[in-house]
Amino acid sequence: MNDTPPRHKRSGLFAPIGLFLIALIAWSVWWFVLAGQVRDRLDARIEGLRASGWDVAYSGLNPTGWPFRVRIGAENVRVTAPSGHALAAPDLAAEANAWDPNKWVLVAGDGLVLTRAGKGEVAIGGRAIRASISGLTQRWPNVAIELIEPRFTSQRDAEVFPISRAERIEAYLRPHLAPAGTPGVESSVDVLFRLIDAEGRPGGPVEGMARNGKLTLQIETVIEDADRLQGADAAGVFSAWTRAGGRFTNVRGEVSAGESRATLSSDVLSARPDGRLEGTLALNAQRPMAAIAGLAGSRDGAVDRAGAAGAAASTVEGGEDVAIAIVFRDGRTFLGPFALAPAPKLF
């Protein structure tokens, strides 16, 4: 009788290792194919911008992140629009999960430098500056931009930026949500903007309105004919949209400045050929006189101090809670017969 214990086949030990190696090789091939496609599409997009008159400069554009992520990092990035507006980043990175490349996160780790045409450069720092883009197969993707504790520093010889810092700035864009069959839905987008606890620069209109407090603003709207925003010329992306009759519809929002509070609404706002807003914005305001009086005391040359003082005096009769109509016309902002400042400018 043979008492020798049976010997196990070693081939059973190698089977799981073999399967793992096959899966690793297959995944690696997929990763490199995906990284190559991302790089090719990005190169094509950059060349398309350059052909449209944009100037795009960068260094060190290479994919990394194997095995689970695809990361595209670049240094000394600068994108200049035909209008002269530009955005620069010493370090910019975009990454996505390799198994879900339809959502990308962009991070500017060392801040940004914003160039406003004719006004100079503003350095933007903060705890975090990031954006996410998803739904790339949609006509309009979902975009979210977030600046946490941003600080704005105007560079030498540049025009001072309206705010010096904020707790948070957020902007969101998505395809317009409306019942099926609603005209114009396919070419419209929903936009939401939040400015939270912003502090104005000394002597500026934001500091004046907030009376040394803080400004918080939330506004949402629908941009009609958003497809027109894809064109760009020397005036900017809003120029072609304006010429085509583009409009902001269903404008809704809230604003607080120091002790003043207001809800705002407008059915339609549009823009003049020079980019200045036109239309009427209805405000239901609480204690508006404090903000308007502070605006009248602003040392900013763009504010019509006499007009703001007259508007402040006219609100006294309404008490603490009043309905106010802000009118944008002829390139100016009016409260009743009083011109306060230039109308907001899109480009």
Short mmCIF file of C-alpha atoms in Angstrom, two decimals:
data_model
loop_
_atom_site.label_atom_id
_atom_site.label_comp_id
_atom_site.label_asym_id
_atom_site.label_seq_id
_atom_site.Cartn_x
_atom_site.Cartn_y
_atom_site.Cartn_z
CA MET A 1 0.00 0.00 0.00
CA ASN A 2 1.41 3.42 -1.04
CA ASP A 3 1.21 5.97 1.85
CA THR A 4 2.87 8.82 -0.11
CA PRO A 5 0.58 11.93 0.00
CA PRO A 6 -0.63 13.17 -3.41
CA ARG A 7 1.33 16.03 -4.91
CA HIS A 8 -0.66 19.12 -6.02
CA LYS A 9 -0.06 20.41 -9.51
CA ARG A 10 1.80 23.70 -9.52
CA SER A 11 -0.02 24.78 -12.65
CA GLY A 12 -3.00 25.70 -10.47
CA LEU A 13 -0.94 28.36 -8.76
CA PHE A 14 0.13 30.01 -12.00
CA ALA A 15 -3.37 30.28 -13.51
CA PRO A 16 -4.51 33.29 -11.38
CA ILE A 17 -1.17 35.02 -11.99
CA GLY A 18 -1.54 34.46 -15.71
CA LEU A 19 -5.06 35.87 -15.74
CA PHE A 20 -3.87 38.90 -13.78
CA LEU A 21 -1.03 39.53 -16.24
CA ILE A 22 -3.40 39.25 -19.21
CA ALA A 23 -5.82 41.70 -17.58
CA LEU A 24 -2.97 44.09 -16.76
CA ILE A 25 -1.66 44.01 -20.32
CA ALA A 26 -5.16 44.54 -21.76
CA TRP A 27 -5.80 47.44 -19.35
CA SER A 28 -2.44 49.02 -20.14
CA VAL A 29 -3.15 48.83 -23.87
CA TRP A 30 -6.51 50.52 -23.24
CA TRP A 31 -4.87 53.22 -21.10
CA PHE A 32 -2.27 54.09 -23.72
CA VAL A 33 -4.88 54.13 -26.49
CA LEU A 34 -7.10 56.41 -24.39
CA ALA A 35 -4.19 58.70 -23.48
CA GLY A 36 -3.21 58.95 -27.14
CA GLN A 37 -6.78 59.81 -28.15
CA VAL A 38 -7.01 62.48 -25.48
CA ARG A 39 -3.73 64.04 -26.60
CA ASP A 40 -4.77 63.94 -30.28
CA ARG A 41 -8.15 65.56 -29.59
CA LEU A 42 -6.55 68.22 -27.41
CA ASP A 43 -4.00 69.00 -30.12
CA ALA A 44 -6.81 69.27 -32.68
CA ARG A 45 -8.77 71.59 -30.40
CA ILE A 46 -5.74 73.81 -29.85
CA GLU A 47 -5.08 74.04 -33.59
CA GLY A 48 -8.75 74.90 -34.13
CA LEU A 49 -8.48 77.77 -31.66
CA ARG A 50 -5.33 79.04 -33.32
CA ALA A 51 -7.01 78.93 -36.71
CA SER A 52 -9.83 81.07 -35.24
CA GLY A 53 -7.42 83.77 -34.12
CA TRP A 54 -6.66 82.60 -30.58
CA ASP A 55 -3.11 82.44 -29.28
CA VAL A 56 -2.39 79.30 -27.24
CA ALA A 57 1.02 78.78 -25.62
CA TYR A 58 2.20 76.09 -23.19
CA SER A 59 5.08 73.76 -22.36
CA GLY A 60 5.36 70.12 -21.29
CA LEU A 61 2.03 68.70 -22.44
CA ASN A 62 2.24 64.97 -21.69
CA PRO A 63 -0.24 62.35 -20.41
CA THR A 64 0.50 60.55 -17.12
CA GLY A 65 -1.51 58.77 -14.41
CA TRP A 66 -1.24 55.09 -15.41
CA PRO A 67 -2.96 52.84 -14.51
CA PHE A 68 -6.21 54.25 -13.14
CA ARG A 69 -6.22 57.90 -14.21
CA VAL A 70 -5.43 59.94 -17.28
CA ARG A 71 -3.74 63.21 -16.39
CA ILE A 72 -2.71 65.94 -18.81
CA GLY A 73 -0.42 68.50 -17.22
CA ALA A 74 1.10 71.62 -18.73
CA GLU A 75 3.19 74.55 -17.54
CA ASN A 76 3.29 78.21 -18.53
CA VAL A 77 -0.13 78.00 -20.13
CA ARG A 78 -1.49 81.17 -21.71
CA VAL A 79 -4.68 81.43 -23.80
CA THR A 80 -5.37 84.79 -25.47
CA ALA A 81 -8.69 85.48 -27.20
CA PRO A 82 -8.98 87.66 -30.32
CA SER A 83 -10.52 90.33 -28.05
CA GLY A 84 -7.25 90.64 -26.12
CA HIS A 85 -8.61 89.01 -22.97
CA ALA A 86 -6.29 86.29 -21.72
CA LEU A 87 -5.93 83.68 -19.00
CA ALA A 88 -2.57 82.31 -17.89
CA ALA A 89 -1.61 79.57 -15.44
CA PRO A 90 1.91 78.65 -14.29
CA ASP A 91 0.68 75.09 -13.75
CA LEU A 92 -2.53 73.55 -15.12
CA ALA A 93 -3.66 69.93 -14.91
CA ALA A 94 -6.70 68.03 -16.14
CA GLU A 95 -7.48 64.47 -15.16
CA ALA A 96 -10.19 61.84 -15.46
CA ASN A 97 -10.75 58.27 -14.34
CA ALA A 98 -9.51 55.92 -17.04
CA TRP A 99 -12.75 53.90 -16.76
CA ASP A 100 -14.93 57.06 -17.08
CA PRO A 101 -13.22 59.58 -19.40
CA ASN A 102 -16.45 61.52 -19.84
CA LYS A 103 -15.79 63.64 -16.72
CA TRP A 104 -12.69 65.82 -16.32
CA VAL A 105 -11.42 67.90 -13.43
CA LEU A 106 -9.11 70.87 -14.06
CA VAL A 107 -6.94 72.36 -11.34
CA ALA A 108 -4.80 75.52 -11.42
CA GLY A 109 -2.46 74.67 -8.57
CA ASP A 110 -0.47 77.93 -8.62
CA GLY A 111 -3.31 80.34 -9.37
CA LEU A 112 -4.23 82.27 -12.49
CA VAL A 113 -3.47 85.58 -14.14
CA LEU A 114 -6.41 87.27 -15.85
CA THR A 115 -5.71 89.89 -18.51
CA ARG A 116 -8.57 92.28 -19.21
CA ALA A 117 -8.14 93.97 -22.57
CA GLY A 118 -7.20 97.59 -22.02
CA LYS A 119 -7.24 97.20 -18.21
CA GLY A 120 -4.17 95.11 -17.44
CA GLU A 121 -3.49 91.98 -15.44
CA VAL A 122 -5.06 90.64 -12.25
CA ALA A 123 -3.45 87.80 -10.29
CA ILE A 124 -5.96 85.33 -8.84
CA GLY A 125 -4.84 83.20 -5.91
CA GLY A 126 -6.71 81.24 -3.27
CA ARG A 127 -7.09 77.97 -1.46
CA ALA A 128 -8.38 76.19 -4.58
CA ILE A 129 -9.15 77.03 -8.21
CA ARG A 130 -10.78 74.17 -10.07
CA ALA A 131 -13.38 73.24 -12.65
CA SER A 132 -15.15 70.09 -13.77
CA ILE A 133 -16.57 69.21 -17.17
CA SER A 134 -18.88 66.25 -17.80
CA GLY A 135 -21.36 65.12 -20.41
CA LEU A 136 -18.94 65.72 -23.26
CA THR A 137 -21.18 63.84 -25.68
CA GLN A 138 -24.03 66.31 -25.07
CA ARG A 139 -24.62 69.34 -27.26
CA TRP A 140 -23.66 71.43 -24.23
CA PRO A 141 -21.61 69.82 -21.44
CA ASN A 142 -22.14 70.32 -17.72
CA VAL A 143 -19.54 72.79 -16.43
CA ALA A 144 -18.79 73.74 -12.82
CA ILE A 145 -16.18 76.34 -11.81
CA GLU A 146 -15.18 76.88 -8.20
CA LEU A 147 -12.82 79.37 -6.56
CA ILE A 148 -12.38 78.86 -2.81
CA GLU A 149 -11.22 81.92 -0.85
CA PRO A 150 -9.99 83.71 -3.99
CA ARG A 151 -7.86 86.85 -3.75
CA PHE A 152 -7.54 89.38 -6.56
CA THR A 153 -4.38 91.48 -6.90
CA SER A 154 -4.12 94.01 -9.71
CA GLN A 155 -0.66 94.05 -11.23
CA ARG A 156 1.46 97.11 -11.85
CA ASP A 157 -0.16 99.75 -14.10
CA ALA A 158 -3.41 97.72 -14.23
CA GLU A 159 -6.88 99.03 -13.45
CA VAL A 160 -7.92 97.96 -9.95
CA PHE A 161 -10.25 94.94 -9.84
CA PRO A 162 -13.72 95.62 -8.30
CA ILE A 163 -13.31 93.07 -5.49
CA SER A 164 -10.26 92.21 -3.43
CA ARG A 165 -11.32 88.82 -2.07
CA ALA A 166 -14.29 86.53 -1.51
CA GLU A 167 -15.19 83.47 0.49
CA ARG A 168 -16.28 81.61 -2.62
CA ILE A 169 -17.09 82.11 -6.30
CA GLU A 170 -19.05 79.48 -8.21
CA ALA A 171 -20.40 79.22 -11.75
CA TYR A 172 -22.43 76.41 -13.30
CA LEU A 173 -23.59 75.72 -16.86
CA ARG A 174 -25.81 72.92 -18.13
CA PRO A 175 -28.18 72.23 -21.03
CA HIS A 176 -31.47 74.07 -20.50
CA LEU A 177 -34.07 72.02 -18.65
CA ALA A 178 -37.55 72.56 -20.05
CA PRO A 179 -40.53 70.43 -21.12
CA ALA A 180 -40.02 68.51 -24.35
CA GLY A 181 -41.19 70.42 -27.39
CA THR A 182 -40.43 73.86 -25.95
CA PRO A 183 -39.02 76.02 -28.79
CA GLY A 184 -35.33 76.85 -28.54
CA VAL A 185 -34.52 74.32 -25.80
CA GLU A 186 -31.82 72.58 -27.84
CA SER A 187 -29.77 75.76 -28.26
CA SER A 188 -30.27 77.21 -24.76
CA VAL A 189 -28.25 76.73 -21.57
CA ASP A 190 -28.93 77.32 -17.89
CA VAL A 191 -26.37 79.39 -15.99
CA LEU A 192 -26.01 79.89 -12.23
CA PHE A 193 -23.47 82.28 -10.68
CA ARG A 194 -22.68 82.73 -6.98
CA LEU A 195 -20.45 85.35 -5.37
CA ILE A 196 -20.26 84.73 -1.63
CA ASP A 197 -18.99 87.19 1.00
CA ALA A 198 -17.02 89.38 -1.39
CA GLU A 199 -15.04 92.35 -0.12
CA GLY A 200 -14.57 95.40 -2.32
CA ARG A 201 -11.38 97.31 -2.89
CA PRO A 202 -10.90 100.49 -0.84
CA GLY A 203 -13.01 103.34 -2.17
CA GLY A 204 -14.69 101.15 -4.78
CA PRO A 205 -18.39 100.61 -5.49
CA VAL A 206 -18.59 97.19 -3.82
CA GLU A 207 -17.14 98.51 -0.57
CA GLY A 208 -19.50 101.50 -0.79
CA MET A 209 -22.62 99.37 -1.35
CA ALA A 210 -21.73 96.97 1.45
CA ARG A 211 -20.84 99.82 3.83
CA ASN A 212 -17.63 98.01 4.80
CA GLY A 213 -19.57 94.75 5.00
CA LYS A 214 -19.67 91.97 2.44
CA LEU A 215 -21.46 91.43 -0.85
CA THR A 216 -23.22 88.16 -1.68
CA LEU A 217 -24.89 87.62 -5.03
CA GLN A 218 -26.69 84.68 -6.60
CA ILE A 219 -28.15 84.94 -10.08
CA GLU A 220 -29.49 82.38 -12.54
CA THR A 221 -30.69 82.77 -16.09
CA VAL A 222 -31.25 81.03 -19.41
CA ILE A 223 -28.98 81.99 -22.30
CA GLU A 224 -30.92 81.64 -25.54
CA ASP A 225 -29.19 80.83 -28.85
CA ALA A 226 -26.10 79.73 -26.96
CA ASP A 227 -24.68 78.15 -30.12
CA ARG A 228 -23.75 81.68 -31.19
CA LEU A 229 -21.31 81.90 -28.28
CA GLN A 230 -18.94 79.56 -30.11
CA GLY A 231 -17.88 82.25 -32.55
CA ALA A 232 -15.13 84.66 -31.54
CA ASP A 233 -13.88 87.91 -32.97
CA ALA A 234 -12.02 90.94 -31.66
CA ALA A 235 -15.02 91.91 -29.51
CA GLY A 236 -15.37 88.52 -27.81
CA VAL A 237 -17.67 85.50 -27.83
CA PHE A 238 -20.72 87.54 -26.80
CA SER A 239 -20.40 89.80 -29.84
CA ALA A 240 -21.73 87.34 -32.43
CA TRP A 241 -24.40 86.22 -29.96
CA THR A 242 -25.54 89.82 -29.47
CA ARG A 243 -25.64 90.55 -33.19
CA ALA A 244 -27.84 87.48 -33.66
CA GLY A 245 -30.34 88.74 -31.09
CA GLY A 246 -29.20 86.60 -28.17
CA ARG A 247 -31.05 87.17 -24.88
CA PHE A 248 -30.95 86.33 -21.20
CA THR A 249 -34.39 85.12 -20.15
CA ASN A 250 -36.00 84.17 -16.83
CA VAL A 251 -33.42 86.06 -14.81
CA ARG A 252 -33.76 85.44 -11.07
CA GLY A 253 -31.50 86.19 -8.15
CA GLU A 254 -30.76 87.45 -4.66
CA VAL A 255 -28.25 90.02 -3.45
CA SER A 256 -27.16 91.23 -0.04
CA ALA A 257 -24.79 94.13 0.57
CA GLY A 258 -24.16 94.98 4.20
CA GLU A 259 -27.60 95.57 5.75
CA SER A 260 -29.39 95.78 2.38
CA ARG A 261 -31.16 92.78 0.84
CA ALA A 262 -33.03 92.31 -2.41
CA THR A 263 -34.52 89.71 -4.72
CA LEU A 264 -34.26 90.48 -8.41
CA SER A 265 -36.00 89.31 -11.55
CA SER A 266 -36.32 90.07 -15.23
CA ASP A 267 -38.13 88.32 -18.04
CA VAL A 268 -35.64 89.42 -20.69
CA LEU A 269 -32.27 91.17 -20.79
CA SER A 270 -30.31 91.72 -23.99
CA ALA A 271 -27.21 93.63 -25.03
CA ARG A 272 -26.44 96.61 -27.23
CA PRO A 273 -23.93 96.34 -30.09
CA ASP A 274 -21.29 97.75 -27.72
CA GLY A 275 -21.90 94.94 -25.21
CA ARG A 276 -23.78 96.97 -22.59
CA LEU A 277 -26.88 95.33 -21.09
CA GLU A 278 -30.35 96.60 -21.94
CA GLY A 279 -33.62 95.87 -20.16
CA THR A 280 -35.34 96.21 -16.80
CA LEU A 281 -34.43 94.44 -13.58
CA ALA A 282 -37.10 94.43 -10.86
CA LEU A 283 -35.89 94.44 -7.24
CA ASN A 284 -37.88 93.87 -4.07
CA ALA A 285 -35.48 95.49 -1.64
CA GLN A 286 -35.08 95.68 2.11
CA ARG A 287 -33.19 98.71 3.41
CA PRO A 288 -31.91 99.69 -0.05
CA MET A 289 -31.00 103.23 1.00
CA ALA A 290 -27.89 102.04 2.88
CA ALA A 291 -26.43 100.42 -0.24
CA ILE A 292 -27.36 103.28 -2.58
CA ALA A 293 -26.05 105.90 -0.18
CA GLY A 294 -22.82 103.93 0.11
CA LEU A 295 -22.60 103.84 -3.67
CA ALA A 296 -22.96 107.62 -3.70
CA GLY A 297 -19.97 107.84 -1.37
CA SER A 298 -17.80 105.67 -3.59
CA ARG A 299 -14.64 107.29 -4.92
CA ASP A 300 -14.81 105.20 -8.08
CA GLY A 301 -14.88 107.39 -11.16
CA ALA A 302 -17.36 105.09 -12.92
CA VAL A 303 -20.08 105.83 -10.36
CA ASP A 304 -22.24 108.93 -10.90
CA ARG A 305 -22.16 110.18 -7.31
CA ALA A 306 -24.77 112.85 -7.90
CA GLY A 307 -27.12 110.36 -9.51
CA ALA A 308 -26.57 107.85 -6.70
CA ALA A 309 -27.23 110.55 -4.09
CA GLY A 310 -30.47 111.49 -5.84
CA ALA A 311 -31.52 107.85 -6.02
CA ALA A 312 -30.75 107.40 -2.31
CA ALA A 313 -32.90 110.39 -1.46
CA SER A 314 -35.76 109.06 -3.57
CA THR A 315 -35.79 105.72 -1.72
CA VAL A 316 -36.28 107.34 1.69
CA GLU A 317 -39.98 107.88 0.99
CA GLY A 318 -40.44 104.17 0.34
CA GLY A 319 -39.38 103.13 3.81
CA GLU A 320 -37.31 100.04 4.52
CA ASP A 321 -39.10 97.71 2.05
CA VAL A 322 -39.52 99.06 -1.47
CA ALA A 323 -39.94 97.84 -5.04
CA ILE A 324 -37.25 99.27 -7.31
CA ALA A 325 -36.81 99.06 -11.07
CA ILE A 326 -33.22 99.17 -12.31
CA VAL A 327 -33.19 100.08 -15.99
CA PHE A 328 -30.29 99.49 -18.36
CA ARG A 329 -30.57 101.80 -21.36
CA ASP A 330 -28.35 103.94 -23.54
CA GLY A 331 -25.33 102.24 -22.01
CA ARG A 332 -26.14 103.47 -18.46
CA THR A 333 -27.78 102.08 -15.31
CA PHE A 334 -30.80 104.08 -14.11
CA LEU A 335 -32.85 104.05 -10.93
CA GLY A 336 -35.87 106.14 -11.88
CA PRO A 337 -34.52 109.28 -13.56
CA PHE A 338 -31.10 108.96 -11.87
CA ALA A 339 -28.11 107.53 -13.72
CA LEU A 340 -25.97 105.50 -11.34
CA ALA A 341 -23.15 104.06 -13.45
CA PRO A 342 -22.40 102.48 -16.83
CA ALA A 343 -24.56 99.46 -17.62
CA PRO A 344 -22.85 96.08 -17.11
CA LYS A 345 -20.69 95.19 -20.11
CA LEU A 346 -20.51 91.72 -21.63
CA PHE A 347 -17.58 92.45 -23.95
#
